Coordinates of C-alpha atoms and ligand atoms in Angstrom, one line a residue:
M20 CA -6.6 41.2 -4.4
R21 CA -4.7 39.1 -7.0
V22 CA -1.8 37.0 -5.9
L23 CA 1.0 35.4 -7.9
V24 CA 2.9 32.4 -6.5
I25 CA 6.2 31.4 -8.0
G26 CA 7.2 27.7 -8.1
S27 CA 5.9 24.3 -9.1
G28 CA 6.0 21.8 -6.2
G29 CA 3.9 20.5 -3.4
R30 CA 4.8 23.4 -1.3
E31 CA 3.5 25.9 -3.9
H32 CA 0.3 23.8 -4.2
A33 CA -0.2 24.1 -0.5
L34 CA 0.5 27.9 -0.6
V35 CA -1.9 28.4 -3.5
W36 CA -4.6 26.2 -1.8
K37 CA -4.4 28.2 1.4
I38 CA -4.1 31.7 -0.2
A39 CA -7.1 30.9 -2.5
Q40 CA -9.2 30.4 0.7
S41 CA -8.6 34.0 1.9
P42 CA -11.6 36.3 1.7
L43 CA -9.0 39.0 0.6
V44 CA -8.1 37.1 -2.5
E45 CA -10.0 37.3 -5.8
K46 CA -7.7 35.3 -8.0
V47 CA -4.4 33.3 -7.7
Y48 CA -1.9 32.9 -10.5
C49 CA 1.0 30.5 -10.3
C50 CA 4.1 30.4 -12.5
P51 CA 4.8 27.7 -13.7
G52 CA 2.6 25.6 -11.3
N53 CA 1.7 22.0 -12.0
A54 CA -1.4 20.0 -13.0
G55 CA -2.8 20.0 -9.4
I56 CA -2.2 23.7 -8.9
S57 CA -4.0 24.5 -12.1
R58 CA -7.3 23.4 -10.5
V59 CA -7.0 26.2 -8.0
A60 CA -4.9 28.9 -9.8
E61 CA -4.3 30.1 -13.3
C62 CA -0.9 28.6 -14.2
F63 CA 1.3 29.9 -17.0
S64 CA 4.9 29.0 -18.2
L65 CA 8.0 30.8 -17.3
P66 CA 8.7 33.6 -19.9
E67 CA 11.9 33.4 -21.9
D68 CA 13.5 36.1 -19.8
G69 CA 12.9 34.2 -16.6
Y70 CA 11.0 35.3 -13.5
E71 CA 12.3 38.9 -13.9
G72 CA 10.2 39.0 -17.0
L73 CA 7.0 38.8 -14.9
V74 CA 7.3 42.4 -13.6
L75 CA 5.2 43.7 -16.5
F76 CA 2.6 40.9 -16.1
C77 CA 2.3 41.8 -12.4
Q78 CA 1.8 45.5 -13.2
E79 CA -0.7 44.8 -15.9
Q80 CA -2.7 42.3 -13.8
E81 CA -2.5 44.5 -10.8
I82 CA -1.0 41.7 -8.7
G83 CA -1.2 42.8 -5.0
L84 CA 1.2 40.2 -3.6
V85 CA 3.9 38.0 -5.1
V86 CA 5.0 35.0 -3.1
V87 CA 8.3 33.4 -4.1
G88 CA 8.4 29.6 -3.2
P89 CA 11.8 28.2 -4.0
E90 CA 15.3 29.2 -2.8
Q91 CA 17.1 29.7 -6.1
P92 CA 15.2 32.8 -7.3
L93 CA 15.5 34.2 -3.7
A94 CA 19.2 33.7 -3.8
D95 CA 19.3 35.2 -7.3
G96 CA 17.7 38.5 -6.0
L97 CA 14.2 38.2 -7.4
V98 CA 12.7 39.9 -4.4
D99 CA 15.0 42.8 -4.9
T100 CA 14.0 43.1 -8.5
Y101 CA 10.3 43.0 -7.8
R102 CA 10.6 45.5 -4.9
Q103 CA 12.5 47.9 -7.1
A104 CA 9.7 47.7 -9.6
G105 CA 7.2 48.7 -6.8
L106 CA 5.6 45.3 -6.3
T107 CA 4.6 43.9 -2.9
V108 CA 6.6 40.7 -2.6
F109 CA 7.0 38.1 0.2
G110 CA 10.5 36.8 0.8
P111 CA 14.0 37.9 1.7
S112 CA 16.4 40.0 -0.3
A113 CA 19.3 38.3 -2.0
A114 CA 21.6 39.6 0.8
A115 CA 19.3 38.1 3.5
A116 CA 18.8 34.8 1.5
R117 CA 22.5 34.1 2.0
L118 CA 21.5 32.5 5.3
E119 CA 20.5 29.6 3.0
G120 CA 22.5 30.3 -0.1
S121 CA 25.9 30.3 1.6
K122 CA 26.6 27.7 4.4
I123 CA 29.8 29.7 5.3
F124 CA 27.8 32.9 5.7
A125 CA 25.3 31.1 7.9
K126 CA 27.9 29.4 10.1
E127 CA 30.0 32.5 10.5
F128 CA 26.8 34.5 11.3
M129 CA 25.9 32.0 14.0
L130 CA 29.3 32.2 15.5
R131 CA 29.1 36.0 15.6
H132 CA 25.8 35.9 17.3
H133 CA 26.4 33.0 19.7
I134 CA 23.7 30.8 18.1
P135 CA 24.1 27.1 18.9
T136 CA 25.4 25.1 15.9
A137 CA 27.9 22.3 15.4
P138 CA 31.6 23.3 15.6
F139 CA 33.0 23.8 12.0
S140 CA 36.0 24.8 9.8
V141 CA 35.9 26.5 6.4
F142 CA 38.1 25.6 3.4
D143 CA 38.9 27.0 0.0
Q144 CA 41.6 24.5 -0.9
S145 CA 41.1 20.7 -1.1
A146 CA 44.6 20.0 0.3
N147 CA 43.8 21.9 3.5
A148 CA 40.4 20.2 3.9
V149 CA 42.0 16.7 3.4
A150 CA 44.7 17.6 6.0
H151 CA 41.9 18.6 8.4
L152 CA 40.1 15.3 7.9
E153 CA 43.4 13.3 8.5
N154 CA 43.9 15.2 11.8
T155 CA 40.5 15.1 13.3
P156 CA 38.3 12.2 14.5
G157 CA 35.2 11.5 12.4
P158 CA 32.4 11.3 11.6
W159 CA 32.4 14.5 9.5
V160 CA 29.6 16.4 7.8
I161 CA 30.9 18.0 4.6
K162 CA 28.8 20.8 3.2
A163 CA 29.3 22.6 -0.1
D164 CA 29.0 26.3 0.5
G165 CA 26.4 27.2 -2.1
L166 CA 23.0 25.9 -3.2
A167 CA 23.2 22.3 -4.6
A168 CA 19.6 21.3 -5.0
G169 CA 19.5 19.6 -1.6
K170 CA 22.5 17.3 -2.4
G171 CA 25.3 19.4 -1.0
V172 CA 25.6 17.8 2.5
I173 CA 27.5 14.5 2.8
I174 CA 27.9 12.7 6.1
C175 CA 31.0 10.5 6.2
H176 CA 32.0 8.0 8.9
D177 CA 35.1 6.8 7.1
C178 CA 38.1 9.1 6.4
Q179 CA 38.8 7.9 2.9
E180 CA 35.1 8.4 2.0
A181 CA 35.4 11.9 3.4
V182 CA 38.5 12.6 1.4
N183 CA 36.8 11.4 -1.7
A184 CA 33.8 13.6 -1.0
V185 CA 36.1 16.7 -0.6
R186 CA 37.9 15.9 -3.9
Q187 CA 34.7 15.4 -5.8
I188 CA 33.3 18.7 -4.5
M189 CA 36.4 20.9 -4.7
D190 CA 38.5 19.3 -7.5
D191 CA 35.9 17.5 -9.7
H192 CA 33.3 20.3 -9.2
I193 CA 30.3 18.0 -8.9
F194 CA 28.3 20.9 -7.5
G195 CA 29.9 23.5 -9.8
K196 CA 30.5 26.9 -8.2
A197 CA 28.5 25.9 -5.1
G198 CA 31.5 23.7 -4.1
H199 CA 34.4 26.2 -4.5
R200 CA 34.4 26.5 -0.8
L201 CA 33.1 24.1 1.9
V202 CA 32.4 23.6 5.5
I203 CA 33.4 20.6 7.5
E204 CA 31.5 20.3 10.7
D205 CA 31.0 17.8 13.6
M206 CA 28.2 15.4 13.3
L207 CA 25.4 16.0 15.9
R208 CA 23.3 13.1 17.1
G209 CA 19.8 13.6 18.2
E210 CA 16.3 14.1 16.7
E211 CA 15.7 16.6 13.9
G212 CA 12.8 19.1 13.8
S213 CA 11.7 22.0 11.6
F214 CA 11.0 25.3 13.3
I215 CA 9.5 27.8 10.9
V216 CA 8.5 31.4 11.5
L217 CA 7.3 34.4 9.5
T218 CA 8.9 37.8 10.1
D219 CA 8.9 41.3 8.9
G220 CA 12.5 41.8 9.9
K221 CA 11.6 42.7 13.5
N222 CA 8.4 41.0 14.7
I223 CA 8.2 37.2 14.6
V224 CA 5.2 34.9 14.2
P225 CA 6.1 31.3 14.8
L226 CA 4.2 28.7 12.8
A227 CA 3.3 25.2 14.1
T228 CA 6.2 22.8 14.7
S229 CA 6.9 20.0 12.2
Q230 CA 9.3 17.1 11.3
D231 CA 10.5 16.1 7.9
H232 CA 11.7 12.6 6.8
K233 CA 14.6 13.2 4.4
A234 CA 16.0 9.7 3.7
V235 CA 14.3 7.7 0.9
F236 CA 13.7 4.5 2.8
N237 CA 12.1 3.5 6.2
D238 CA 14.1 4.0 9.4
D239 CA 16.0 6.9 7.7
R240 CA 18.0 4.6 5.5
G241 CA 19.2 5.4 2.0
P242 CA 20.2 8.7 0.3
N243 CA 18.5 12.0 1.3
T244 CA 15.7 13.3 -0.8
G245 CA 13.8 16.6 -0.8
G246 CA 11.5 15.1 1.8
M247 CA 9.5 11.8 1.9
G248 CA 6.9 12.9 4.4
A249 CA 6.3 15.2 7.3
Y250 CA 3.9 15.9 10.2
S251 CA 2.8 18.6 12.5
P252 CA 2.9 19.3 15.4
A253 CA 6.3 17.6 16.2
P254 CA 6.4 16.4 19.8
V255 CA 10.2 16.8 19.8
L256 CA 9.8 20.6 19.5
E257 CA 6.8 21.0 21.8
G258 CA 6.8 22.2 25.4
P259 CA 9.4 24.4 27.1
I260 CA 11.9 23.8 24.3
K261 CA 9.9 26.1 22.1
D262 CA 10.8 29.1 24.3
T263 CA 14.5 28.0 24.3
I264 CA 14.4 27.8 20.5
M265 CA 12.9 31.3 20.2
A266 CA 15.3 32.8 22.8
T267 CA 18.5 31.1 21.7
I268 CA 18.0 30.7 17.9
I269 CA 15.1 32.6 16.3
K270 CA 15.2 35.9 18.0
P271 CA 19.1 36.2 17.9
T272 CA 18.9 35.4 14.2
I273 CA 16.3 38.1 13.3
R274 CA 18.0 40.6 15.6
G275 CA 21.5 39.7 14.3
M276 CA 20.4 40.2 10.6
A277 CA 18.9 43.6 11.5
L278 CA 22.0 44.6 13.4
E279 CA 24.2 43.7 10.4
G280 CA 22.1 45.9 8.2
I281 CA 20.4 43.0 6.3
P282 CA 16.9 42.8 7.8
F283 CA 15.3 39.4 7.1
R284 CA 11.8 39.4 5.8
G285 CA 9.9 36.3 4.8
V286 CA 10.0 32.8 6.1
L287 CA 12.9 31.7 8.3
Y288 CA 13.1 27.9 8.6
A289 CA 15.5 26.6 11.2
G290 CA 16.4 23.0 10.6
L291 CA 17.3 21.9 14.1
M292 CA 18.9 18.9 15.8
I293 CA 17.8 18.4 19.4
V294 CA 20.7 16.9 21.3
D295 CA 19.9 15.9 24.9
G296 CA 17.1 18.4 25.0
E297 CA 19.1 21.3 23.6
P298 CA 18.5 22.7 20.1
F299 CA 21.3 23.3 17.6
V300 CA 20.9 24.8 14.1
L301 CA 21.8 22.3 11.3
E302 CA 20.9 24.8 8.6
Y303 CA 18.7 27.8 7.8
N304 CA 16.3 27.8 4.9
V305 CA 14.8 31.1 3.8
R306 CA 11.6 29.7 2.3
F307 CA 8.8 27.4 3.3
G308 CA 9.8 23.8 3.8
D309 CA 8.7 21.2 1.4
P310 CA 6.9 19.0 2.5
E311 CA 6.5 20.6 6.0
T312 CA 4.3 23.4 4.6
Q313 CA 1.6 21.0 3.6
P314 CA 0.8 19.6 7.2
I315 CA 1.4 23.1 8.7
L316 CA -1.0 24.9 6.4
T317 CA -3.7 22.2 6.5
R318 CA -3.8 22.9 10.3
L319 CA -3.8 26.7 10.0
T320 CA -7.3 28.1 10.5
S321 CA -6.2 31.8 10.5
D322 CA -5.9 33.6 7.2
L323 CA -2.3 33.4 5.8
V324 CA -2.6 36.4 3.5
P325 CA -2.4 39.2 6.1
L326 CA 0.7 37.5 7.4
L327 CA 2.4 37.3 4.0
L328 CA 1.4 40.9 3.2
G329 CA 2.5 42.2 6.6
S330 CA 5.9 40.4 6.3
A331 CA 6.3 42.0 2.9
R332 CA 5.3 45.5 4.0
G333 CA 7.1 45.5 7.4
D334 CA 4.0 45.4 9.6
I335 CA 3.2 41.7 10.2
P336 CA 0.2 41.2 12.5
T337 CA 1.5 39.6 15.7
G338 CA -1.8 38.3 17.2
P339 CA -1.9 34.6 18.0
L340 CA -2.7 32.3 15.1
V341 CA -5.6 29.8 15.3
W342 CA -4.7 26.2 14.6
R343 CA -6.7 23.0 14.3
D344 CA -6.0 20.7 17.2
D345 CA -5.6 17.8 14.8
F346 CA -2.4 16.1 13.8
S347 CA -1.6 16.5 10.1
I348 CA 0.6 14.0 8.3
I349 CA 1.8 14.0 4.7
V350 CA 3.1 11.0 2.9
I351 CA 5.0 11.7 -0.4
L352 CA 4.5 9.2 -3.3
T353 CA 7.6 9.2 -5.5
S354 CA 8.8 7.7 -8.7
G355 CA 10.8 4.6 -7.9
G356 CA 14.5 5.3 -8.2
Y357 CA 14.2 8.9 -7.0
P358 CA 16.5 10.7 -5.8
G359 CA 18.5 8.9 -8.5
K360 CA 17.3 8.2 -12.0
Y361 CA 13.6 7.3 -12.5
D362 CA 11.0 6.8 -15.2
Q363 CA 8.0 9.1 -15.6
G364 CA 4.9 9.5 -17.7
F365 CA 2.8 6.9 -15.9
E366 CA -0.9 7.2 -15.5
I367 CA -2.1 8.0 -11.9
S368 CA -5.3 6.4 -10.8
G369 CA -7.5 6.5 -7.7
L370 CA -7.3 10.2 -6.9
D371 CA -11.0 10.7 -7.5
Q372 CA -11.8 8.4 -4.6
L373 CA -10.1 10.9 -2.2
E374 CA -12.0 14.0 -3.3
D375 CA -15.0 13.9 -0.9
S376 CA -13.1 13.4 2.3
P377 CA -12.9 16.7 4.2
D378 CA -9.8 15.6 6.2
L379 CA -7.7 14.5 3.2
V380 CA -5.9 16.9 0.9
V381 CA -3.8 15.8 -2.1
F382 CA -1.0 18.2 -3.1
H383 CA 0.7 17.7 -6.4
A384 CA 4.4 17.9 -6.8
G385 CA 5.4 16.4 -10.2
T386 CA 2.3 15.7 -12.3
K387 CA 1.1 16.7 -15.7
P388 CA -2.4 16.5 -17.2
S389 CA -3.4 13.7 -19.5
S390 CA -6.6 13.0 -21.4
S391 CA -7.9 10.8 -18.6
G392 CA -6.4 12.5 -15.6
Y393 CA -2.8 12.9 -14.5
L394 CA 0.6 11.5 -15.4
T395 CA 3.7 11.3 -13.2
A396 CA 6.2 14.0 -14.2
G397 CA 8.9 14.2 -11.5
G398 CA 10.7 12.5 -8.6
R399 CA 8.3 13.6 -5.9
V400 CA 4.9 13.0 -7.6
L401 CA 2.1 13.6 -5.0
G402 CA 1.7 14.3 -1.3
I403 CA -1.3 12.9 0.5
T404 CA -2.2 14.8 3.7
A405 CA -4.6 13.6 6.3
L406 CA -5.8 15.3 9.5
G407 CA -7.0 13.4 12.6
P408 CA -7.3 13.6 16.4
T409 CA -4.4 11.3 17.2
I410 CA -1.1 10.3 15.5
E411 CA -2.3 6.7 15.3
L412 CA -5.6 7.5 13.7
T413 CA -4.0 10.0 11.3
R414 CA -1.4 7.5 10.3
Q415 CA -4.2 5.0 9.6
K416 CA -6.2 7.5 7.6
V417 CA -3.3 8.7 5.5
Y418 CA -2.0 5.2 4.6
E419 CA -5.5 4.0 3.7
A420 CA -5.7 6.9 1.3
V421 CA -2.2 6.3 0.0
K422 CA -3.2 2.7 -0.8
R423 CA -6.0 3.9 -3.1
V424 CA -3.7 5.8 -5.4
H425 CA -1.7 3.9 -8.0
F426 CA 0.9 4.5 -10.6
D427 CA 3.7 2.3 -12.0
Q428 CA 7.0 2.2 -9.9
C429 CA 5.4 4.2 -7.1
H430 CA 7.5 4.3 -3.9
Y431 CA 6.7 5.7 -0.4
R432 CA 7.8 5.3 3.1
T433 CA 5.5 3.4 5.5
D434 CA 6.9 4.9 8.7
I435 CA 6.0 8.6 8.4
A436 CA 5.3 10.0 11.9
A437 CA 6.3 6.8 13.6
K438 CA 8.9 8.8 15.6
A439 CA 6.2 10.9 17.0
L440 CA 4.4 7.8 18.4
R441 CA 7.6 6.9 20.3
R442 CA 7.3 10.2 22.2
F443 CA 3.9 9.4 23.8
Ligands
AMP17 P1 20.6 20.1 4.2 O1 20.8 19.6 2.9 O2 21.4 21.3 4.5 O3 19.1 20.2 4.5 O4 21.1 19.0 5.3 C1 20.6 17.7 5.0 C2 20.6 16.9 6.3 O5 22.0 16.6 6.7 C3 20.0 17.5 7.5 O6 18.6 17.4 7.5 C4 20.6 16.5 8.5 O7 19.9 15.3 8.5 C5 22.0 16.3 8.0 N1 22.9 17.2 8.7 C6 23.4 18.4 8.4 N2 24.3 18.8 9.3 C7 24.4 17.9 10.2 C8 25.2 17.8 11.4 N3 26.1 18.7 11.8 N4 25.1 16.6 12.1 C9 24.2 15.6 11.7 N5 23.5 15.7 10.6 C10 23.6 16.8 9.9
LIG18 N1 11.9 19.6 3.8 C1 13.2 20.1 3.7 C2 13.3 21.4 3.0 O1 12.4 22.0 2.6 O2 14.5 21.8 2.8

C-alpha cells in the first residue's frame, strides 16, 4: 500500500519512520515533509490550491491511506474533503476536531458529559471578562477560543496582567479571529501528563503514556513552546490512575461525541493535570502530540498501520499492543531565541556519528538540505531520541548524543525526564 502523510515536523518524521517499517507499506509520501523525512519518504511541496489539491494526486498514485499530522488542516475540514473524494483518511472530521479547535466547545462538552476539568467562564465582550477578573481571586488561565499556534493560553497571577491579556486578545486581536471569544478558568496545580488514544469512534486503543516539557528553560521556566522534550512511559500516569483516566475522561469523551452525533475518529490526546492523584483535562488535542509521538512510537513494536487504517474505516483492531520495555526520551534542539525571534540557516554537524546506534533515532523538525548535510530551518530543529532500560541510563545516553550535535545558537533543556526520576 502507498501512504501519504501530511505535515512537516518531528511528529510527522516519527509517523513516516514508523509507517515505513510496516510490511503492509510499499511507499510513503510526505507533503511537504522536511530534510530528514526525505530520507524515508518522497517529499513534495504543497500545491498552490493547498492540501485539498492533493485529491487528484492520491487518486492517481492509488494512495491507500492518508494521515493528517497537524491540527489546522483537521480543523479546516481536510478529512471531510478527502473522505468525500473516496479516500481512506486517518483523522477526525472538522466537526469532531472542534474538541481542539474551540476551547469553548471543549469546555462546554466536558460540562455536559461530567468530564473533570477546571471551573470556567466564557466571554464574548472584553468588558465582561475584565469585570470577572476584578471580582474573582487569581491566578487565572486565559484561553483564546480558537487555534493560536500553541500561544493562546496565558497564565496570569496578577490582575492587571490578566486584564492586559484580555484586552490584547479581545480588543487588539493578537490572535485574530481565534480571540473573538475566550475562556477564563481556574489554575490547577499538579503534574501534567499526556494520555493519547486511537479510536474509530467507538473502540479505543490507548497508546503508551508520556510527558511533555513545554517551557523553554529548565525547571519549567520561561515562555511555553511547542515542546522541548518528552518521555514515555510517564510514571505520573502509570498504575491504577490509568483506569481512572479511561473511565472518567477517555470513554465519556468518545461516547459523548458519538451521542452528540459527531463520532470522533483518529487520535484523541488528553492533556491532563494530575491534582492530588485525580486527573483533570487541561485541553484536548485531536492529533498526535509533538514531541510525545517520537518517544511513544520508538517504543511501539506493533505495526501502526492496521491501527490507522482501522480507525479510518471504523474497525480498529482492539488486541493489545506490544511495547518495548525501555524508556524513551526525546530532547529537542532549538534555535536560540525560539519561541521568540531566532536566526536560521546554520550548518548542523555531528549527526553522522549517531547513525549506527540502534537505540538512538534523530527526528528532524526544522531542517533543510545543504551541499554538505543539513541547515537549521525552524525554531525546533531536531529531536534526539534514545531508548534505554532505566530513566537514568536513557538520560545519560540521550544527552551524550545531544552533545555530539552542533549548530550555532543551539539551545536545549538539560532536565528532560528529571521529573520521572523524582517518582522512583
Ligand atoms: P495549551 O496551549 O492548550 O496546550 O495549554 C498550554 C499549557 O497551559 C498546558 O500545557 C498547561 O501547562 C497550561 N494550562 C492550561 N490550562 C491550565 C489550567 N487550568 N491550570 C494550569 N495550567 C494550565
Ligand atoms: N506536545 C504538545 C502538543 O503537541 O500540543
